[in-house]
Coordinates of C-alpha atoms and ligand atoms in Angstrom, one line a residue:
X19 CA 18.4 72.3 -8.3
X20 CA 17.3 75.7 -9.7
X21 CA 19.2 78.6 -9.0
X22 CA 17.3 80.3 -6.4
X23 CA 16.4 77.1 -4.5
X24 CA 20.5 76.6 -4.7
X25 CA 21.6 79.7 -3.2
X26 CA 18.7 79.6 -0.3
X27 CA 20.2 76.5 0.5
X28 CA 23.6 77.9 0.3
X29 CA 22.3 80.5 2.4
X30 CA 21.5 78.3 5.4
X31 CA 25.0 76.7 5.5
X32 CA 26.6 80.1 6.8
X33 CA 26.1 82.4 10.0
X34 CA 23.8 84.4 8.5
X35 CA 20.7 86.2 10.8
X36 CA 18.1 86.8 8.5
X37 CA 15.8 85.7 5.7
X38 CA 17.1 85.7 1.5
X39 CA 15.2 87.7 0.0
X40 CA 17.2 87.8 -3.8
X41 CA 20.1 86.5 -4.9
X42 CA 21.8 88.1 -8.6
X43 CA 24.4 86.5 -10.2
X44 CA 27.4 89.0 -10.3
X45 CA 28.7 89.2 -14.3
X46 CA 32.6 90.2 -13.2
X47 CA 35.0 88.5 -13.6
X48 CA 36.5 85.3 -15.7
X49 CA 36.5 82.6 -12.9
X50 CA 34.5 82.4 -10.0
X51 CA 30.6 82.1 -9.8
X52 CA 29.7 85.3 -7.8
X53 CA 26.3 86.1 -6.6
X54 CA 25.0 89.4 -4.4
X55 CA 22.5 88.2 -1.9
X56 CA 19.8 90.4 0.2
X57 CA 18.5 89.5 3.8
X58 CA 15.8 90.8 6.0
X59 CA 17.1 91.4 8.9
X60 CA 14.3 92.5 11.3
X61 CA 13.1 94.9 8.2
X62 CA 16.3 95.8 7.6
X63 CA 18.4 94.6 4.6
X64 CA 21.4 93.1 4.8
X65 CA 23.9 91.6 1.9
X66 CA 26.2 89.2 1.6
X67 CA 28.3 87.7 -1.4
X68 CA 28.1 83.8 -2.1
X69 CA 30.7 82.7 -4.2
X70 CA 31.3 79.3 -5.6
X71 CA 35.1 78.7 -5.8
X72 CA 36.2 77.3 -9.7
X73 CA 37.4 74.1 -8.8
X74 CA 39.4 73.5 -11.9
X75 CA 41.4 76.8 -11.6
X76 CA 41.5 76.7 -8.0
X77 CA 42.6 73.1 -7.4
X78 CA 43.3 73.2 -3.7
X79 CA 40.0 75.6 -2.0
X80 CA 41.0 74.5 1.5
X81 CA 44.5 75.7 1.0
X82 CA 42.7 78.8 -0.7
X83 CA 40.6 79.8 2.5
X84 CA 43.3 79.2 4.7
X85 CA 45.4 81.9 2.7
X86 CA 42.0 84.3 2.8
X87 CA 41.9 83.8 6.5
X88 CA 45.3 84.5 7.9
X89 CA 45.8 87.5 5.5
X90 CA 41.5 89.5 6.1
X91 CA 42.3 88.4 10.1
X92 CA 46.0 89.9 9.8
X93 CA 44.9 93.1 8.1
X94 CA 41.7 93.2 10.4
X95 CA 44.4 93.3 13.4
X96 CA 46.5 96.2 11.8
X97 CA 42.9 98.1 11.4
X98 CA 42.0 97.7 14.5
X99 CA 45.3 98.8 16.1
X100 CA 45.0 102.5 14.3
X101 CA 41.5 102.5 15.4
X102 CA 40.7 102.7 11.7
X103 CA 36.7 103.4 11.1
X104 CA 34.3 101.2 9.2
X105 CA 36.5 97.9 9.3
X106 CA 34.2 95.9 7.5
X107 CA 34.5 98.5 4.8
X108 CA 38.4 98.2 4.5
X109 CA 38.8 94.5 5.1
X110 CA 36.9 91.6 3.6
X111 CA 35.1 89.4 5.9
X112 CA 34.6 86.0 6.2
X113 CA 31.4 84.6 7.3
X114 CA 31.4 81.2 8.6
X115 CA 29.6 78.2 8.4
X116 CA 27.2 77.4 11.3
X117 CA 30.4 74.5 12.0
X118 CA 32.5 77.4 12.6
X119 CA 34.5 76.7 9.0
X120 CA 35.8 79.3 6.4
X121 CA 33.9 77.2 3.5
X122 CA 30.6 74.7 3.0
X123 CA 31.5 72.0 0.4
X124 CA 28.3 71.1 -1.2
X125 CA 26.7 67.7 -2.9
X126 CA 28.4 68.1 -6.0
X127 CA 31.9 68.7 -3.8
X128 CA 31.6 72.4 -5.3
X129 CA 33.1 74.9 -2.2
X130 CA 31.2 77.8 -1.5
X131 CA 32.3 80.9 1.0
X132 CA 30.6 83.9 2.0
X133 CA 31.6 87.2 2.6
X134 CA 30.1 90.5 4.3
X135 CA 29.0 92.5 1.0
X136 CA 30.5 96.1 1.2
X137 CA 28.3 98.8 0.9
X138 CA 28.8 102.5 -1.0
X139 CA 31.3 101.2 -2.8
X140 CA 32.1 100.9 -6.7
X141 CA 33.9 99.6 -8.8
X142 CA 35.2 99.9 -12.4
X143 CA 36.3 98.3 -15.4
X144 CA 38.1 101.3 -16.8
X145 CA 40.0 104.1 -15.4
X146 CA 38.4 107.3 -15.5
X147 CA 40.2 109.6 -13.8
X148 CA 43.7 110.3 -12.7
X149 CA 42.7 109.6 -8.6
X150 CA 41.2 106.6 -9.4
X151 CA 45.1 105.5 -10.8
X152 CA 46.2 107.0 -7.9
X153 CA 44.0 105.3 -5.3
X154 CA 43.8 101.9 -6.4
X155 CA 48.0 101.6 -6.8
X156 CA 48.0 102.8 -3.2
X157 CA 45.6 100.8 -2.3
X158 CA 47.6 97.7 -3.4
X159 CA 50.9 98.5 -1.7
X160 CA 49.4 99.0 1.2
X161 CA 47.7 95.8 1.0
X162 CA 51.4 94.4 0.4
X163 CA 52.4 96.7 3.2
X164 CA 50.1 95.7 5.7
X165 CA 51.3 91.9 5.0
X166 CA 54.8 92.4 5.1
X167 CA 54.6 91.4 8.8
X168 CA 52.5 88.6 8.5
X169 CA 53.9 85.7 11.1
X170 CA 54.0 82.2 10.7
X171 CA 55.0 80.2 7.6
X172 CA 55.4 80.4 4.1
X173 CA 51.9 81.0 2.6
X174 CA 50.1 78.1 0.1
X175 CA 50.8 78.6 -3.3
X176 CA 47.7 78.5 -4.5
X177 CA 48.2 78.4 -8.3
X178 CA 52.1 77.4 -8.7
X179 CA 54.1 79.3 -10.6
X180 CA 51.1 81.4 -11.2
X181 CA 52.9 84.0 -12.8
X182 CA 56.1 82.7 -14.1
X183 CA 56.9 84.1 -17.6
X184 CA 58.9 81.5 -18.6
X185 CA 56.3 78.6 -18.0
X186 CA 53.7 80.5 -19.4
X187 CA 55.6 81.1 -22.9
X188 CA 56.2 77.2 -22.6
X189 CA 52.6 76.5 -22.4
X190 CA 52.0 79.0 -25.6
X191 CA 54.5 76.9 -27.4
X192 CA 52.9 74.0 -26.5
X193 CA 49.6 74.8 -27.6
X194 CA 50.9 76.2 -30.8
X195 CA 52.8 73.4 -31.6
X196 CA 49.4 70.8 -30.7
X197 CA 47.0 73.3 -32.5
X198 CA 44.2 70.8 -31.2
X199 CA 41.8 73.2 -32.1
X200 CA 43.3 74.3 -36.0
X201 CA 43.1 78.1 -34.8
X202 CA 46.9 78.6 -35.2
X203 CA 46.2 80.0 -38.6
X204 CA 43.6 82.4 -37.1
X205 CA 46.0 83.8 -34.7
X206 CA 49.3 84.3 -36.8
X207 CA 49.9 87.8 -36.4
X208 CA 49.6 87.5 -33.0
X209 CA 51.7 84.4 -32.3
X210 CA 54.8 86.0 -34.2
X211 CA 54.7 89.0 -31.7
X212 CA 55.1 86.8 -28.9
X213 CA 57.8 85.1 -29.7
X214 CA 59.5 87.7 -30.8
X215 CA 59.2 88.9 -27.3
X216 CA 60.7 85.7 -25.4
X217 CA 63.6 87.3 -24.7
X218 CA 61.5 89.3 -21.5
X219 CA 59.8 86.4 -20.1
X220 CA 63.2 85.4 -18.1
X221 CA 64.2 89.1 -16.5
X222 CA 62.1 88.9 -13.0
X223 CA 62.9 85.3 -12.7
X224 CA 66.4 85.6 -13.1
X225 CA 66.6 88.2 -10.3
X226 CA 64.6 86.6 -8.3
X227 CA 66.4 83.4 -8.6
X228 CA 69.9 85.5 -8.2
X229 CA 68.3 87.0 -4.8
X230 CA 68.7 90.7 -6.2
X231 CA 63.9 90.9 -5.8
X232 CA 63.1 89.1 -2.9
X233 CA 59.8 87.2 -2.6
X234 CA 56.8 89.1 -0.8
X235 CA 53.2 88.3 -0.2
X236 CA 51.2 89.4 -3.2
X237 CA 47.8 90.0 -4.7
X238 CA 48.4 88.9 -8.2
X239 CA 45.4 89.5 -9.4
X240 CA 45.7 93.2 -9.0
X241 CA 42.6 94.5 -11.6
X242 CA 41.2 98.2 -11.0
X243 CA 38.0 96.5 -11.2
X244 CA 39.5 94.5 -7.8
X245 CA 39.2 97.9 -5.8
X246 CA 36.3 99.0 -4.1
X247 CA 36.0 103.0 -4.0
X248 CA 34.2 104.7 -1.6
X249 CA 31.0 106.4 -3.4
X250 CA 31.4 109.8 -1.8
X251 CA 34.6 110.3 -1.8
X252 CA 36.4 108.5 -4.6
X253 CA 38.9 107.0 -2.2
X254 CA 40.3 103.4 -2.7
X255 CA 38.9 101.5 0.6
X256 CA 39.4 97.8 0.3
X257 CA 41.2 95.9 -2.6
X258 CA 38.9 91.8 -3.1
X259 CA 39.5 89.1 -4.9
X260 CA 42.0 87.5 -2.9
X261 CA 42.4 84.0 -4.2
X262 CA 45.5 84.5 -5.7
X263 CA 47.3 86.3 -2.5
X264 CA 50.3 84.0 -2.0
X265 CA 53.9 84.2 -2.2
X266 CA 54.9 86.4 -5.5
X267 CA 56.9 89.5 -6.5
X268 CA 56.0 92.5 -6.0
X269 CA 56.6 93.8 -9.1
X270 CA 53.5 91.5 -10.5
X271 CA 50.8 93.2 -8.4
X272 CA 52.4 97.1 -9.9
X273 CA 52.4 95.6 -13.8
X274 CA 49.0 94.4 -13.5
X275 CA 48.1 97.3 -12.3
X276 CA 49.7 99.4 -15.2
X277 CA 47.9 96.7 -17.8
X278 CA 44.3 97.5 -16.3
X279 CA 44.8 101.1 -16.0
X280 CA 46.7 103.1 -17.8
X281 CA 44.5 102.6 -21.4
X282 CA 41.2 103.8 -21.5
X283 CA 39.5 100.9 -22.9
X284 CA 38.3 97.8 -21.4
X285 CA 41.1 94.4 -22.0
X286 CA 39.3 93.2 -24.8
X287 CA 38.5 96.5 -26.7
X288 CA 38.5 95.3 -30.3
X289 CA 39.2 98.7 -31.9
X290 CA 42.9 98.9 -31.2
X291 CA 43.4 102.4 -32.0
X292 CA 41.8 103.5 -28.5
X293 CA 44.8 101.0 -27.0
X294 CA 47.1 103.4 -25.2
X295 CA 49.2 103.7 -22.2
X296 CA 48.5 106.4 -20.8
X297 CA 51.9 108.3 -19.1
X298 CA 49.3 110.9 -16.4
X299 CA 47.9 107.8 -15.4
X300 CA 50.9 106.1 -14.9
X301 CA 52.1 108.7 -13.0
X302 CA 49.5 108.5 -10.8
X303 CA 49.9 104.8 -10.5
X304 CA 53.6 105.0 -9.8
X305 CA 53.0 107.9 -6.5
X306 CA 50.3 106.4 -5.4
X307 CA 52.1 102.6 -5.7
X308 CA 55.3 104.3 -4.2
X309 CA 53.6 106.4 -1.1
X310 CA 52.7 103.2 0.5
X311 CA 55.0 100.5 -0.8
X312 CA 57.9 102.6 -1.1
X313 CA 59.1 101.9 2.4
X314 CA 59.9 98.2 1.7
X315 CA 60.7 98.2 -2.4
X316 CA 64.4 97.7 -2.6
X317 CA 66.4 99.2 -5.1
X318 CA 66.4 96.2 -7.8
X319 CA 62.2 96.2 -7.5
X320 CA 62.4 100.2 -8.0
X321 CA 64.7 100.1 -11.3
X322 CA 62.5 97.1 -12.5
X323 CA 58.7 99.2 -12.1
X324 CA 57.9 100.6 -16.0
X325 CA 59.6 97.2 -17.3
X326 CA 56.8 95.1 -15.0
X327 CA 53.8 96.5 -16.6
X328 CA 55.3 95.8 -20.1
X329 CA 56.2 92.0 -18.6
X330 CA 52.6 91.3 -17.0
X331 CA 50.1 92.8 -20.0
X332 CA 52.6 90.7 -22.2
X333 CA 52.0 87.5 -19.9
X334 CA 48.6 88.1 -19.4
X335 CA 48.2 88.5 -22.9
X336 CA 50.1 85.2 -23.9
X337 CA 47.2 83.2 -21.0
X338 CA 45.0 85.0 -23.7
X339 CA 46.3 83.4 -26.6
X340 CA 47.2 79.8 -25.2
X341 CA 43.6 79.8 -24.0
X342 CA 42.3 80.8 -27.5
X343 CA 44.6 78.1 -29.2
X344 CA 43.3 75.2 -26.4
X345 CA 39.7 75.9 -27.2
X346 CA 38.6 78.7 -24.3
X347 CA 38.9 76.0 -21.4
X348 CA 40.1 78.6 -18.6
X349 CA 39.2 82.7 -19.1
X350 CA 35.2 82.4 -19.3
X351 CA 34.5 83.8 -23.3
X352 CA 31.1 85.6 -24.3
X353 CA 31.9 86.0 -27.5
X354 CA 34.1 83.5 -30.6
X355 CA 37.4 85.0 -30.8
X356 CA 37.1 86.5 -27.5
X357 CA 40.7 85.5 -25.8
X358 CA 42.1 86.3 -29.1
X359 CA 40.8 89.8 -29.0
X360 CA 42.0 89.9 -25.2
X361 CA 45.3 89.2 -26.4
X362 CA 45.2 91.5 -29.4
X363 CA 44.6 94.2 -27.1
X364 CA 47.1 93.3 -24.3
X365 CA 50.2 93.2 -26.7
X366 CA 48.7 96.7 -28.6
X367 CA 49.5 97.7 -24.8
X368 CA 53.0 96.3 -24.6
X369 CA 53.6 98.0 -28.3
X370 CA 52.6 100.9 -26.8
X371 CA 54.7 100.5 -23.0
X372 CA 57.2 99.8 -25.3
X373 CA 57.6 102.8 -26.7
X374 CA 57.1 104.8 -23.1
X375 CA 59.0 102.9 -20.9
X376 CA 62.0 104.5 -20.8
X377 CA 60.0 107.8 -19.8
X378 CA 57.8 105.7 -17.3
X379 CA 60.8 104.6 -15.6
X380 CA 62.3 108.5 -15.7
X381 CA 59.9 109.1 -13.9
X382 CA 59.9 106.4 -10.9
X383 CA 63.4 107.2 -11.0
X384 CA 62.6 110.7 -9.2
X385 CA 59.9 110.2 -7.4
Ligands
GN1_422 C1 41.3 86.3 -14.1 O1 38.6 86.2 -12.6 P1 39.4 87.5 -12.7 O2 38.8 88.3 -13.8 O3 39.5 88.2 -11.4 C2 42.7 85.7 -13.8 C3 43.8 86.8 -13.8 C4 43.8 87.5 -15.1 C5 42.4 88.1 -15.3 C6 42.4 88.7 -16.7 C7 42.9 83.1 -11.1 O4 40.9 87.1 -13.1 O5 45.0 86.1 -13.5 O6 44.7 88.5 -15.0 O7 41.4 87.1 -15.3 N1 42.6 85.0 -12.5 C8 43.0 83.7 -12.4 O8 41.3 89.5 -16.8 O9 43.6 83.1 -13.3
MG423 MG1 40.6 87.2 -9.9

């Protein structure tokens, strides 16, 4: 079926009022199949986001929507009990299927969802300015914040051990070791830097495991280009993407957030010279993380904050490489070499956090 055929029958699965009029394919992002859709609503347009769930990354969808639900109808609930404005500005919404379900599952057994598109907002692959650091770190501890109550049981682990250090340097050594692909010898330099590194994939685990960081509910995917930003005002409204919310640490959602904003360039920048962390923007990053997380952080998590962007851009950029060595089969690629220049650029950042951290953490340490 041809796209637009597709999506207007995609369209008529969900509780949608109106006509499609357009559907665009939305280019963010490594995973998903995203698309922006406008309705005519009586004359007036209306948009919603379609979004085909990747079945091979996300291998459970059911147990994906039923994490989305509890945590958009749990924060909708907090909203609504400070008589916050604009809810469906701060909070994503679900928009069901005409059976009253989170998700359609199509002919192909492909899930599809739809969400309530938010207007005059934006978003951005790179930082630009100090507020924006500021805004989206606040925005994601209060996300954390605002589930720190959440009742009932232990949420689905979507992805397991989604961001475990130690399992992810295991699957780089496996992939080195297969070299299915011969690129081992393309990817040298980069494949002596992180093993020289091993030694910091076990730090967060072991505290976790010792009971010193306690597990929380998580973003984990916690990209600046994840927060929407109000056009007029700059200020973080609603953080997306929320697949990978699940049981996690803490510390995860604040390092990914240091990998994505502190440098000025994009995560696959292939001149590394522009590859910098920035220590203003991680300032920013650490007040605005700490002004709304700070009330739940215990000491272990605080002591641990500069060390967890270092850890995540590192892990991150080992997915990179064990994705370049297996051929490109999970992060989406648009050009050869691409996850190879990703990782390039993610361990230029760790060079570079590495070489900060002891002034990052100076920093947290009296705030
Ligand atoms: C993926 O699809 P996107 O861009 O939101 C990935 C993250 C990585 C990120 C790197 C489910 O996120 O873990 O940090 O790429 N998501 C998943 O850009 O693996
Ligand atoms: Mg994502």
């Amino acid at each position: 079926m041809e796209r637009e055929s597709k999506l207007r029958h995609v369209s008529k699965q969900f509780q949608i009022y109106g006509e499609i009029r357009h559907a665009e394919l939305c280019k963010i992002g490594h995973i998903n199949e995203t698309y922006t859709a406008s309705y005519d609503q009586g004359g007036i347009e209306v948009r919603y986001v379609h979004q085909k769930i990747n079945k091979s990354v996300f291998k459970k969808p059911v147990q994906v929507m039923d994490n989305v639900m509890r945590v958009t109808r749990h924060i909708r609930r907090h909203l609504e009990e400070t008589e916050a404005a604009d809810l469906t500005r701060r909070v994503l919404t679900v928009v069901p299927t005409r059976s009253g379900r989170p998700f359609w599952r199509d002919e192909n057994g492909d899930y599809w969802r739809t969400f309530v598109f938010i207007e005059n907002v934006e978003t951005f692959e790179a930082v630009e300015t100090p507020k924006q650091a500021y805004e989206a770190a606040h925005a994601f501890g209060l996300f954390q914040q605002q589930l720190v109550d959440l009742p009932g049981k232990r949420m689905h682990e979507t992805i397991p051990d989604f961001h475990n250090s130690r399992k992810r340097f295991e699957a780089l050594e496996e992939a080195i070791a297969d070299d299915h692909f011969g690129r081992v010898r393309s990817a040298v330099l980069e494949i002596k830097f992180a093993l020289k590194h091993e030694k910091i994939v076990d730090v967060i685990l072991r505290l976790m495991s010792q009971g010193r960081i306690p597990e929380r509910i998580t973003h984990n995917d916690t990209k600046f280009n994840n927060v929407m930003l109000d056009v007029k005002s700059g200020s973080a409204l609603c953080v997306v993407d929320l697949d990978t919310v699940m049981p996690g640490c803490a510390l995860y959602d604040f390092g990914d957030m240091v990998r994505t904003t502190t440098s000025p360039t994009l995560e696959d920048e292939p001149d590394l010279s522009k590859v910098e962390m920035r220590l203003p923007m991680f300032k920013q990053l650490a007040r605005g993380y700490l002004n709304s997380a700070g009330g739940f952080l215990n000491k272990t998590e605080r002591a641990h904050i500069a060390f967890s962007g270092k850890l995540i851009t590192f892990t991150i950029g080992i997915r990179f490489l064990t994705d370049y060595l297996n051929g490109d089969t999970y992060f989406r690629v648009h050009r050869p070499h691409h996850n190879l220049d990703r990782s390039r650029t993610q361990f230029k950042l760790v060079e570079s956090i590495e070489r900060k951290e002891d002034k990052m953490q100076d920093f947290v340490d009296q705030l």
